[in-house]
CSV table of C-alpha atoms in Angstrom, one decimal:
chain,number,residue,atom,x,y,z
G,17,UNK,CA,-98.1,105.3,45.3
G,18,UNK,CA,-97.9,109.1,45.9
G,19,UNK,CA,-98.3,110.0,49.5
G,20,UNK,CA,-99.3,113.5,50.6
G,21,UNK,CA,-96.5,115.7,52.0
G,22,UNK,CA,-98.1,115.7,55.4
G,23,UNK,CA,-97.2,112.0,55.8
G,24,UNK,CA,-93.5,112.1,56.9
G,25,UNK,CA,-91.1,109.1,57.3
G,26,UNK,CA,-91.5,109.3,61.1
G,27,UNK,CA,-95.2,109.0,60.7
G,28,UNK,CA,-94.8,105.9,58.6
G,29,UNK,CA,-92.6,104.3,61.3
G,30,UNK,CA,-95.1,105.1,64.0
G,31,UNK,CA,-98.0,103.6,61.9
G,32,UNK,CA,-96.1,100.4,61.3
G,33,UNK,CA,-95.6,100.0,65.0
G,34,UNK,CA,-99.1,100.6,66.2
G,35,UNK,CA,-101.2,97.6,67.2
G,36,UNK,CA,-103.7,95.9,64.9
G,37,UNK,CA,-106.8,97.3,66.4
G,38,UNK,CA,-110.2,97.3,64.6
G,39,UNK,CA,-110.9,100.8,65.8
G,40,UNK,CA,-108.4,103.8,66.0
G,41,UNK,CA,-110.1,106.9,67.3
G,42,UNK,CA,-112.7,107.8,64.8
G,43,UNK,CA,-111.8,105.3,62.0
G,44,UNK,CA,-113.5,101.8,62.0
G,45,UNK,CA,-113.0,98.7,59.8
G,46,UNK,CA,-114.3,95.2,60.1
G,47,UNK,CA,-112.6,91.8,59.5
G,48,UNK,CA,-114.1,89.8,56.7
G,49,UNK,CA,-114.3,86.0,56.1
G,50,UNK,CA,-115.2,85.0,52.5
G,51,UNK,CA,-115.4,81.6,50.7
G,52,UNK,CA,-113.0,81.3,47.8
G,53,UNK,CA,-114.7,82.5,44.6
G,54,UNK,CA,-117.2,84.7,46.5
G,55,UNK,CA,-117.3,88.5,47.0
G,56,UNK,CA,-115.8,90.3,50.0
G,57,UNK,CA,-116.8,93.8,51.0
G,58,UNK,CA,-114.4,96.1,52.9
G,59,UNK,CA,-115.9,99.1,54.7
G,60,UNK,CA,-113.9,102.1,56.1
G,61,UNK,CA,-116.2,104.2,58.3
G,62,UNK,CA,-115.5,107.5,60.0
G,63,UNK,CA,-117.2,109.1,63.0
G,64,UNK,CA,-117.5,112.9,63.0
G,65,UNK,CA,-115.4,113.4,59.9
G,66,UNK,CA,-114.0,116.8,59.4
G,67,UNK,CA,-113.6,116.5,55.6
G,68,UNK,CA,-110.4,114.4,55.9
G,69,UNK,CA,-109.5,112.1,53.0
G,70,UNK,CA,-110.2,108.4,53.2
G,71,UNK,CA,-108.2,105.8,51.2
G,72,UNK,CA,-107.9,102.0,51.1
G,73,UNK,CA,-104.7,100.1,50.8
G,74,UNK,CA,-104.1,96.4,49.9
G,75,UNK,CA,-101.8,94.1,52.0
G,76,UNK,CA,-98.8,95.3,49.9
G,77,UNK,CA,-99.8,98.9,50.9
G,78,UNK,CA,-100.8,99.8,47.3
G,79,UNK,CA,-103.7,102.2,47.1
G,80,UNK,CA,-106.9,100.6,45.9
G,81,UNK,CA,-109.1,103.6,46.3
G,82,UNK,CA,-108.2,107.2,47.1
G,83,UNK,CA,-111.5,108.9,47.9
G,84,UNK,CA,-113.7,107.6,45.0
G,85,UNK,CA,-110.8,107.1,42.6
G,86,UNK,CA,-109.2,103.7,41.9
G,87,UNK,CA,-105.5,104.0,41.1
G,88,UNK,CA,-105.0,100.2,41.2
G,89,UNK,CA,-105.7,98.5,37.9
G,90,UNK,CA,-107.6,95.5,39.3
G,91,UNK,CA,-111.2,95.5,38.0
G,92,UNK,CA,-112.3,93.1,40.7
G,93,UNK,CA,-112.3,96.0,43.1
G,94,UNK,CA,-115.5,98.1,42.7
G,95,UNK,CA,-116.7,101.2,44.6
G,96,UNK,CA,-119.9,100.4,46.5
G,97,UNK,CA,-120.3,103.6,48.4
G,98,UNK,CA,-118.3,106.8,49.0
G,99,UNK,CA,-119.3,109.7,51.3
G,100,UNK,CA,-117.7,111.8,54.0
G,101,UNK,CA,-118.3,109.0,56.5
G,102,UNK,CA,-117.7,105.8,54.5
G,103,UNK,CA,-115.6,104.3,51.8
G,104,UNK,CA,-117.0,100.8,50.9
G,105,UNK,CA,-115.3,98.6,48.3
G,106,UNK,CA,-116.2,95.1,47.0
G,107,UNK,CA,-113.7,92.5,45.8
G,108,UNK,CA,-115.2,89.8,43.6
G,109,UNK,CA,-113.9,86.3,42.8
G,110,UNK,CA,-111.7,86.2,45.9
G,111,UNK,CA,-108.8,83.8,45.7
G,112,UNK,CA,-106.3,82.6,48.3
G,113,UNK,CA,-103.8,85.2,47.1
G,114,UNK,CA,-106.2,88.0,48.2
G,115,UNK,CA,-105.9,87.0,51.8
G,116,UNK,CA,-104.2,89.5,54.2
G,117,UNK,CA,-104.6,92.8,56.0
G,118,UNK,CA,-106.2,95.7,54.2
G,119,UNK,CA,-105.6,99.2,55.6
G,120,UNK,CA,-108.1,102.1,55.9
G,121,UNK,CA,-106.3,105.5,56.2
G,122,UNK,CA,-107.7,108.8,57.3
G,123,UNK,CA,-105.6,111.8,56.7
G,124,UNK,CA,-105.8,113.7,59.9
G,125,UNK,CA,-103.2,115.2,62.2
G,126,UNK,CA,-101.9,112.8,63.2
G,127,UNK,CA,-103.0,110.3,60.5
G,128,UNK,CA,-105.2,107.4,61.6
G,129,UNK,CA,-105.3,103.8,60.4
G,130,UNK,CA,-107.7,100.9,60.9
G,131,UNK,CA,-107.3,97.3,59.6
G,132,UNK,CA,-109.6,94.8,57.9
G,133,UNK,CA,-108.3,91.3,57.8
G,134,UNK,CA,-109.6,89.2,54.9
G,135,UNK,CA,-109.7,85.5,55.6
G,136,UNK,CA,-110.3,83.2,52.6
G,137,UNK,CA,-112.2,80.0,53.4
G,138,UNK,CA,-111.6,77.0,51.2
G,139,UNK,CA,-114.2,74.2,51.6
G,140,UNK,CA,-113.0,70.7,51.8
G,141,UNK,CA,-113.5,68.1,49.1
G,142,UNK,CA,-116.0,65.3,49.5
G,143,UNK,CA,-115.2,63.2,52.5
G,144,UNK,CA,-114.0,59.7,51.8
G,145,UNK,CA,-115.2,57.0,54.2
G,146,UNK,CA,-113.5,53.5,54.2
G,147,UNK,CA,-113.4,50.4,56.4
G,148,UNK,CA,-110.9,47.6,56.6
G,149,UNK,CA,-113.5,45.0,56.1
G,150,UNK,CA,-116.9,45.1,54.5
G,151,UNK,CA,-118.4,42.3,56.5
G,152,UNK,CA,-117.9,42.0,60.3
G,153,UNK,CA,-118.8,39.2,62.6
G,154,UNK,CA,-120.7,39.9,65.8
G,155,UNK,CA,-118.3,40.5,68.8
G,156,UNK,CA,-115.4,41.6,66.6
G,157,UNK,CA,-113.9,45.1,66.4
G,158,UNK,CA,-114.1,47.2,63.2
G,159,UNK,CA,-112.3,50.3,62.2
G,160,UNK,CA,-113.7,53.0,59.8
G,161,UNK,CA,-111.7,55.9,58.4
G,162,UNK,CA,-112.9,59.3,57.1
G,163,UNK,CA,-110.7,61.7,55.3
G,164,UNK,CA,-111.4,65.4,54.5
G,165,UNK,CA,-108.8,67.0,52.1
G,166,UNK,CA,-107.9,70.4,50.8
G,167,UNK,CA,-109.7,72.8,53.3
G,168,UNK,CA,-108.8,76.0,54.9
G,169,UNK,CA,-109.0,76.2,57.8
G,170,UNK,CA,-108.7,72.6,58.9
G,171,UNK,CA,-112.1,70.8,59.2
G,172,UNK,CA,-113.3,68.9,62.2
G,173,UNK,CA,-114.9,65.4,61.9
G,174,UNK,CA,-117.7,63.9,64.0
G,175,UNK,CA,-119.1,60.4,64.0
G,176,UNK,CA,-122.7,59.1,64.3
G,177,UNK,CA,-123.8,55.5,64.5
G,178,UNK,CA,-127.6,55.5,64.0
G,179,UNK,CA,-128.8,58.2,66.4
G,180,UNK,CA,-125.8,57.9,68.8
G,181,UNK,CA,-122.7,60.0,68.5
G,182,UNK,CA,-119.3,58.2,68.9
G,183,UNK,CA,-115.9,59.6,69.6
G,184,UNK,CA,-113.1,59.1,67.0
G,185,UNK,CA,-109.4,60.1,66.9
G,186,UNK,CA,-108.3,62.7,64.3
G,187,UNK,CA,-105.1,63.8,62.7
G,188,UNK,CA,-104.5,67.2,61.0
G,189,UNK,CA,-101.8,67.6,58.2
G,190,UNK,CA,-100.9,70.9,56.6
G,191,UNK,CA,-100.0,71.0,52.9
G,192,UNK,CA,-97.6,73.2,51.0
G,193,UNK,CA,-100.4,75.5,49.7
G,194,UNK,CA,-101.5,76.5,53.2
G,195,UNK,CA,-104.4,74.0,53.2
G,196,UNK,CA,-105.2,71.1,55.5
G,197,UNK,CA,-106.0,67.4,55.3
G,198,UNK,CA,-107.9,65.8,58.3
G,199,UNK,CA,-108.2,62.1,58.9
G,200,UNK,CA,-110.3,60.5,61.6
G,201,UNK,CA,-110.5,56.9,62.8
G,202,UNK,CA,-113.4,55.2,64.6
G,203,UNK,CA,-113.1,51.9,66.3
G,204,UNK,CA,-115.9,49.9,68.1
G,205,UNK,CA,-117.1,46.4,68.7
G,206,UNK,CA,-120.1,45.4,66.6
G,207,UNK,CA,-123.3,43.6,67.7
G,208,UNK,CA,-126.1,42.0,65.8
G,209,UNK,CA,-128.2,45.1,66.4
G,210,UNK,CA,-125.6,47.1,64.3
G,211,UNK,CA,-126.5,45.1,61.1
G,212,UNK,CA,-127.8,47.6,58.5
G,213,UNK,CA,-127.2,50.6,60.7
G,214,UNK,CA,-125.5,53.6,59.0
G,215,UNK,CA,-122.2,55.0,60.3
G,216,UNK,CA,-122.0,58.7,59.3
G,217,UNK,CA,-118.8,60.8,59.0
G,218,UNK,CA,-119.8,64.5,59.5
G,219,UNK,CA,-117.4,67.2,58.3
G,220,UNK,CA,-117.8,70.6,60.1
G,221,UNK,CA,-116.3,73.6,58.3
G,222,UNK,CA,-117.2,77.3,58.2
G,223,UNK,CA,-117.5,77.2,54.4
G,224,UNK,CA,-119.9,74.3,54.1
G,225,UNK,CA,-122.9,72.8,55.9
G,226,UNK,CA,-124.3,69.3,56.2
G,227,UNK,CA,-121.2,67.8,54.6
G,228,UNK,CA,-121.1,64.1,55.3
G,229,UNK,CA,-120.5,60.5,54.0
G,230,UNK,CA,-121.9,57.3,55.4
G,231,UNK,CA,-121.4,53.6,55.3
G,232,UNK,CA,-123.9,50.9,56.2
G,233,UNK,CA,-122.6,48.1,58.5
G,234,UNK,CA,-123.0,44.5,57.5
G,235,UNK,CA,-122.8,42.2,60.6
G,236,UNK,CA,-122.9,38.4,60.6
G,237,UNK,CA,-124.1,36.7,63.7
G,238,UNK,CA,-125.1,33.3,65.1
G,239,UNK,CA,-128.7,32.1,64.8
G,240,UNK,CA,-131.3,33.3,67.3
G,241,UNK,CA,-133.5,30.4,68.1
G,242,UNK,CA,-137.0,30.3,69.6
G,243,UNK,CA,-139.5,27.4,70.0
G,244,UNK,CA,-143.2,27.9,69.3
G,245,UNK,CA,-145.9,25.4,70.5
G,246,UNK,CA,-148.4,24.9,67.7
G,247,UNK,CA,-150.7,22.7,69.8
G,248,UNK,CA,-152.0,21.9,72.3
G,249,UNK,CA,-152.6,25.1,74.1
G,250,UNK,CA,-152.4,25.1,77.9
G,251,UNK,CA,-151.7,21.9,79.9
G,252,UNK,CA,-150.5,18.9,78.0
G,253,UNK,CA,-152.1,15.5,79.0
G,254,UNK,CA,-151.8,11.9,78.1
G,255,UNK,CA,-153.3,10.9,74.8
G,256,UNK,CA,-152.9,14.3,73.2
G,257,UNK,CA,-150.7,15.3,70.2
G,258,UNK,CA,-147.8,17.7,70.4
G,259,UNK,CA,-146.3,19.9,67.6
G,260,UNK,CA,-143.3,22.2,68.1
G,261,UNK,CA,-141.9,24.6,65.5
G,262,UNK,CA,-138.3,25.8,65.7
G,263,UNK,CA,-137.8,29.4,64.6
G,264,UNK,CA,-134.2,30.3,63.8
G,265,UNK,CA,-132.9,33.6,62.4
G,266,UNK,CA,-129.3,34.5,61.7
G,267,UNK,CA,-126.9,36.1,59.2
G,268,UNK,CA,-126.3,34.2,57.1
G,269,UNK,CA,-129.5,32.2,57.4
G,270,UNK,CA,-129.1,28.9,59.3
G,271,UNK,CA,-128.3,26.1,56.9
G,272,UNK,CA,-129.2,23.4,59.4
G,273,UNK,CA,-131.8,22.9,62.1
G,274,UNK,CA,-131.9,19.7,64.2
G,275,UNK,CA,-134.2,18.3,67.0
G,276,UNK,CA,-132.7,16.3,69.8
G,277,UNK,CA,-133.8,15.1,73.2
G,278,UNK,CA,-131.4,15.9,76.1
G,279,UNK,CA,-130.2,12.8,77.9
G,280,UNK,CA,-132.4,10.5,75.9
G,281,UNK,CA,-133.6,9.6,72.4
G,282,UNK,CA,-136.4,11.2,70.6
G,283,UNK,CA,-139.5,8.9,70.6
G,284,UNK,CA,-139.3,6.4,67.8
G,285,UNK,CA,-142.7,7.4,66.3
G,286,UNK,CA,-141.9,11.2,66.5
G,287,UNK,CA,-142.0,12.9,63.1
G,288,UNK,CA,-139.4,15.6,62.3
G,289,UNK,CA,-140.2,17.7,59.2
G,290,UNK,CA,-137.6,20.5,58.6
G,291,UNK,CA,-137.9,22.7,61.7
G,292,UNK,CA,-141.2,21.0,63.0
G,293,UNK,CA,-141.4,18.2,65.6
G,294,UNK,CA,-144.6,16.2,65.9
G,295,UNK,CA,-145.4,13.6,68.6
G,296,UNK,CA,-148.8,11.9,68.8
G,297,UNK,CA,-150.5,10.0,71.6
G,298,UNK,CA,-148.4,11.4,74.4
G,299,UNK,CA,-147.7,9.6,77.7
G,300,UNK,CA,-145.5,10.4,80.7
G,301,UNK,CA,-142.6,8.4,79.4
G,302,UNK,CA,-142.0,11.2,76.8
G,303,UNK,CA,-141.3,13.8,79.6
G,304,UNK,CA,-138.0,15.5,79.2
G,305,UNK,CA,-136.1,18.4,77.5
G,306,UNK,CA,-136.4,18.7,73.7
G,307,UNK,CA,-133.7,20.9,72.1
G,308,UNK,CA,-133.7,22.7,68.7
G,309,UNK,CA,-130.2,23.3,67.4
G,310,UNK,CA,-129.5,25.8,64.5
G,311,UNK,CA,-126.1,26.6,63.0
G,312,UNK,CA,-124.6,28.8,60.3
G,313,UNK,CA,-121.1,29.8,59.2
G,314,UNK,CA,-120.7,32.0,62.3
G,315,UNK,CA,-121.7,29.4,65.0
G,316,UNK,CA,-124.3,27.3,66.6
G,317,UNK,CA,-127.2,28.2,69.0
G,318,UNK,CA,-130.0,26.2,70.6
G,319,UNK,CA,-133.3,26.6,72.5
G,320,UNK,CA,-134.9,24.1,74.9
G,321,UNK,CA,-138.5,23.0,75.5
G,322,UNK,CA,-139.4,21.1,78.6
G,323,UNK,CA,-142.2,18.6,78.1
G,324,UNK,CA,-144.3,17.6,81.1
G,325,UNK,CA,-147.3,15.3,80.4
G,326,UNK,CA,-150.1,15.2,83.0
G,327,UNK,CA,-152.7,12.6,83.6
G,328,UNK,CA,-155.7,12.4,81.3
G,329,UNK,CA,-159.0,14.0,82.4
G,330,UNK,CA,-161.4,11.7,84.4
G,331,UNK,CA,-165.1,12.0,85.5
G,332,UNK,CA,-166.7,11.5,89.0
G,333,UNK,CA,-170.0,9.6,89.6
G,334,UNK,CA,-173.2,11.5,90.4
G,335,UNK,CA,-173.8,11.5,94.3
G,336,UNK,CA,-177.4,10.7,95.4
G,337,UNK,CA,-179.0,11.9,98.8
G,338,UNK,CA,-182.4,10.8,100.3
G,339,UNK,CA,-184.2,11.7,103.5
G,340,UNK,CA,-186.9,9.9,105.6
G,341,UNK,CA,-189.4,12.8,105.6
G,342,UNK,CA,-189.0,13.9,102.0
G,343,UNK,CA,-188.3,11.3,99.4
G,344,UNK,CA,-186.0,13.2,96.9
G,345,UNK,CA,-183.0,12.4,94.8
G,346,UNK,CA,-180.4,15.2,94.2
G,347,UNK,CA,-178.3,14.7,91.2
G,348,UNK,CA,-175.6,17.3,90.6
G,349,UNK,CA,-174.3,17.8,87.2
G,350,UNK,CA,-171.4,15.7,86.0
G,351,UNK,CA,-168.1,16.9,87.4
G,352,UNK,CA,-165.0,16.5,85.4
G,353,UNK,CA,-162.1,15.9,87.8
G,354,UNK,CA,-158.4,16.1,87.2
G,355,UNK,CA,-156.7,13.3,88.9
G,356,UNK,CA,-153.9,15.7,89.9
G,357,UNK,CA,-156.3,18.5,91.1
G,358,UNK,CA,-157.4,16.7,94.3
G,359,UNK,CA,-157.9,19.7,96.6
G,360,UNK,CA,-160.1,21.5,94.1
G,361,UNK,CA,-162.3,18.4,93.4
G,362,UNK,CA,-162.7,17.7,97.1
G,363,UNK,CA,-163.8,21.3,97.7
G,364,UNK,CA,-166.4,20.9,94.9
G,365,UNK,CA,-167.7,17.6,96.5
G,366,UNK,CA,-168.0,19.2,99.9
G,367,UNK,CA,-170.0,22.1,98.5
G,368,UNK,CA,-172.5,19.7,96.8
G,369,UNK,CA,-172.9,17.6,100.0
G,370,UNK,CA,-173.3,20.7,102.2
G,371,UNK,CA,-176.0,22.0,99.9
G,372,UNK,CA,-178.0,18.7,100.0
G,373,UNK,CA,-177.8,18.6,103.9
G,374,UNK,CA,-179.0,22.2,104.1
G,375,UNK,CA,-182.0,21.4,101.9
G,376,UNK,CA,-182.9,18.3,104.1
G,377,UNK,CA,-182.6,20.3,107.4
G,378,UNK,CA,-184.7,23.0,106.0
G,379,UNK,CA,-187.4,20.5,104.9
G,380,UNK,CA,-187.5,18.9,108.4
G,381,UNK,CA,-187.9,22.3,110.1
G,382,UNK,CA,-190.8,23.1,107.8
G,383,UNK,CA,-192.4,19.8,108.6
G,384,UNK,CA,-192.1,20.3,112.4
G,385,UNK,CA,-193.7,23.8,112.2
G,386,UNK,CA,-196.6,22.4,110.1
G,387,UNK,CA,-197.3,19.6,112.6
G,388,UNK,CA,-197.2,21.9,115.6
G,389,UNK,CA,-199.7,24.3,114.1
G,390,UNK,CA,-202.0,21.3,113.3
G,391,UNK,CA,-202.1,20.0,116.9
G,392,UNK,CA,-202.5,23.4,118.3
G,393,UNK,CA,-205.8,23.9,116.4
G,394,UNK,CA,-207.4,20.5,117.3
G,395,UNK,CA,-208.6,19.9,121.0
G,396,UNK,CA,-208.9,16.5,122.9
G,397,UNK,CA,-212.1,15.4,124.8
G,398,UNK,CA,-212.2,12.7,127.6
G,399,UNK,CA,-213.8,11.9,131.0
G,400,UNK,CA,-212.1,12.1,134.3
G,401,UNK,CA,-212.9,10.2,137.5
G,402,UNK,CA,-213.3,13.5,139.4
G,403,UNK,CA,-216.1,14.6,137.0
G,404,UNK,CA,-218.3,11.5,137.2
G,405,UNK,CA,-221.2,12.1,139.7
G,406,UNK,CA,-219.6,15.1,141.4
G,407,UNK,CA,-222.7,17.2,141.0
G,408,UNK,CA,-225.1,14.7,142.9
G,409,UNK,CA,-222.6,13.7,145.6
G,410,UNK,CA,-222.6,15.3,149.0
G,411,UNK,CA,-218.9,14.8,149.5
G,412,UNK,CA,-215.9,13.6,147.6
G,413,UNK,CA,-216.2,10.0,148.8
G,414,UNK,CA,-219.8,9.9,147.4
G,415,UNK,CA,-218.6,11.4,144.2
G,416,UNK,CA,-216.0,8.7,143.7
G,417,UNK,CA,-218.6,6.0,144.5
G,418,UNK,CA,-220.9,7.5,142.0
G,419,UNK,CA,-218.2,7.7,139.5
G,420,UNK,CA,-217.3,4.0,140.0
G,421,UNK,CA,-221.0,3.3,139.6
G,422,UNK,CA,-220.8,4.7,136.1
G,423,UNK,CA,-223.4,7.5,136.1
G,424,UNK,CA,-224.2,8.3,132.6
G,425,UNK,CA,-225.7,11.7,133.3
G,426,UNK,CA,-222.4,13.2,134.6
G,427,UNK,CA,-221.2,16.2,132.7
G,428,UNK,CA,-218.1,16.0,130.6
G,429,UNK,CA,-215.1,18.0,131.6
G,430,UNK,CA,-213.1,19.3,128.7
G,431,UNK,CA,-209.3,19.8,128.7
G,432,UNK,CA,-207.0,20.9,126.0
G,433,UNK,CA,-203.8,19.4,125.0
G,434,UNK,CA,-201.1,21.5,123.5
């Protein structure tokens, strides 16, 4: 490269020792990151240029462009813009060999330089996810590995299980060609809820987005057992029939389901059909704990049902109540009484008797009121000894004598009885 005479050897020494700053006085250049195979653009910009010459040098300090002339015979470099204030050049089909520091020079006194570092990004290959075992049993620990190879810079790896992020351990290895391989391990204890859940390895790199691989977990677990009462509903009483269904779910599916009675034998006339238990004509001797046991290759699980048979329903006779003033028979409706629900039945009987007594008392009060009003409206008439002959007698003795003589013309004296 031919340098102008104004650029002396001492100037070259001073330029090589100056720090790598993006801006030097009036000259500005920007760092560039570009994915391998894409196009990078280098811009040398000048503020308040006084017609000084701008040129662009490659990392080997070969002139790429001097003003708007390209001395370097590399057609991948193309002039994008040239003016007094800017020299902008594009580099197409960037490769790893193009990485380095590019120099913008401004021929002033003293000369100025600014640097544009080109960083070539190489995306990683497809991540590889592996596990030590394809099928894991509930409660065991599993390890899953994810590998990202051939990237620059080194990638980072994250883990997700379903919608929950997990923390793994990573290892970075540099290769001879300045690229990196990253390996990450994830260990955790599985549960039955993990069956069918995806474990995702996510690779983060500036050259790619949403780069990931996933693996679905397959977890084996013991049966989960529940007992369903088909009939009867509610309280169970003597004489009724009972049917229970054992529902068992596991992975693999349970291969055996058994019914047993804890601490005793199942009634002799009980019928067991697959997972169903049927007992007819119950009585209290059947009380106890009935157990459904299910098993598969992982293990065995059971569920219990406690049977408690109550007395059969009974009916109470109809109570009859009569009174002396009003001949009436009160017949309450039939009352179904549970032999074990004594307090409730007694409260019902007391309510009926109280109602009948209240009716009788009310009827007697009404009768007394009617009789009182009847006697009040009818007066009584009778003779008294004082009234007989009192008008013709001169004194009381004479009146009495006249009264004893039975004068018929004496006036009647009326009194009222209330």
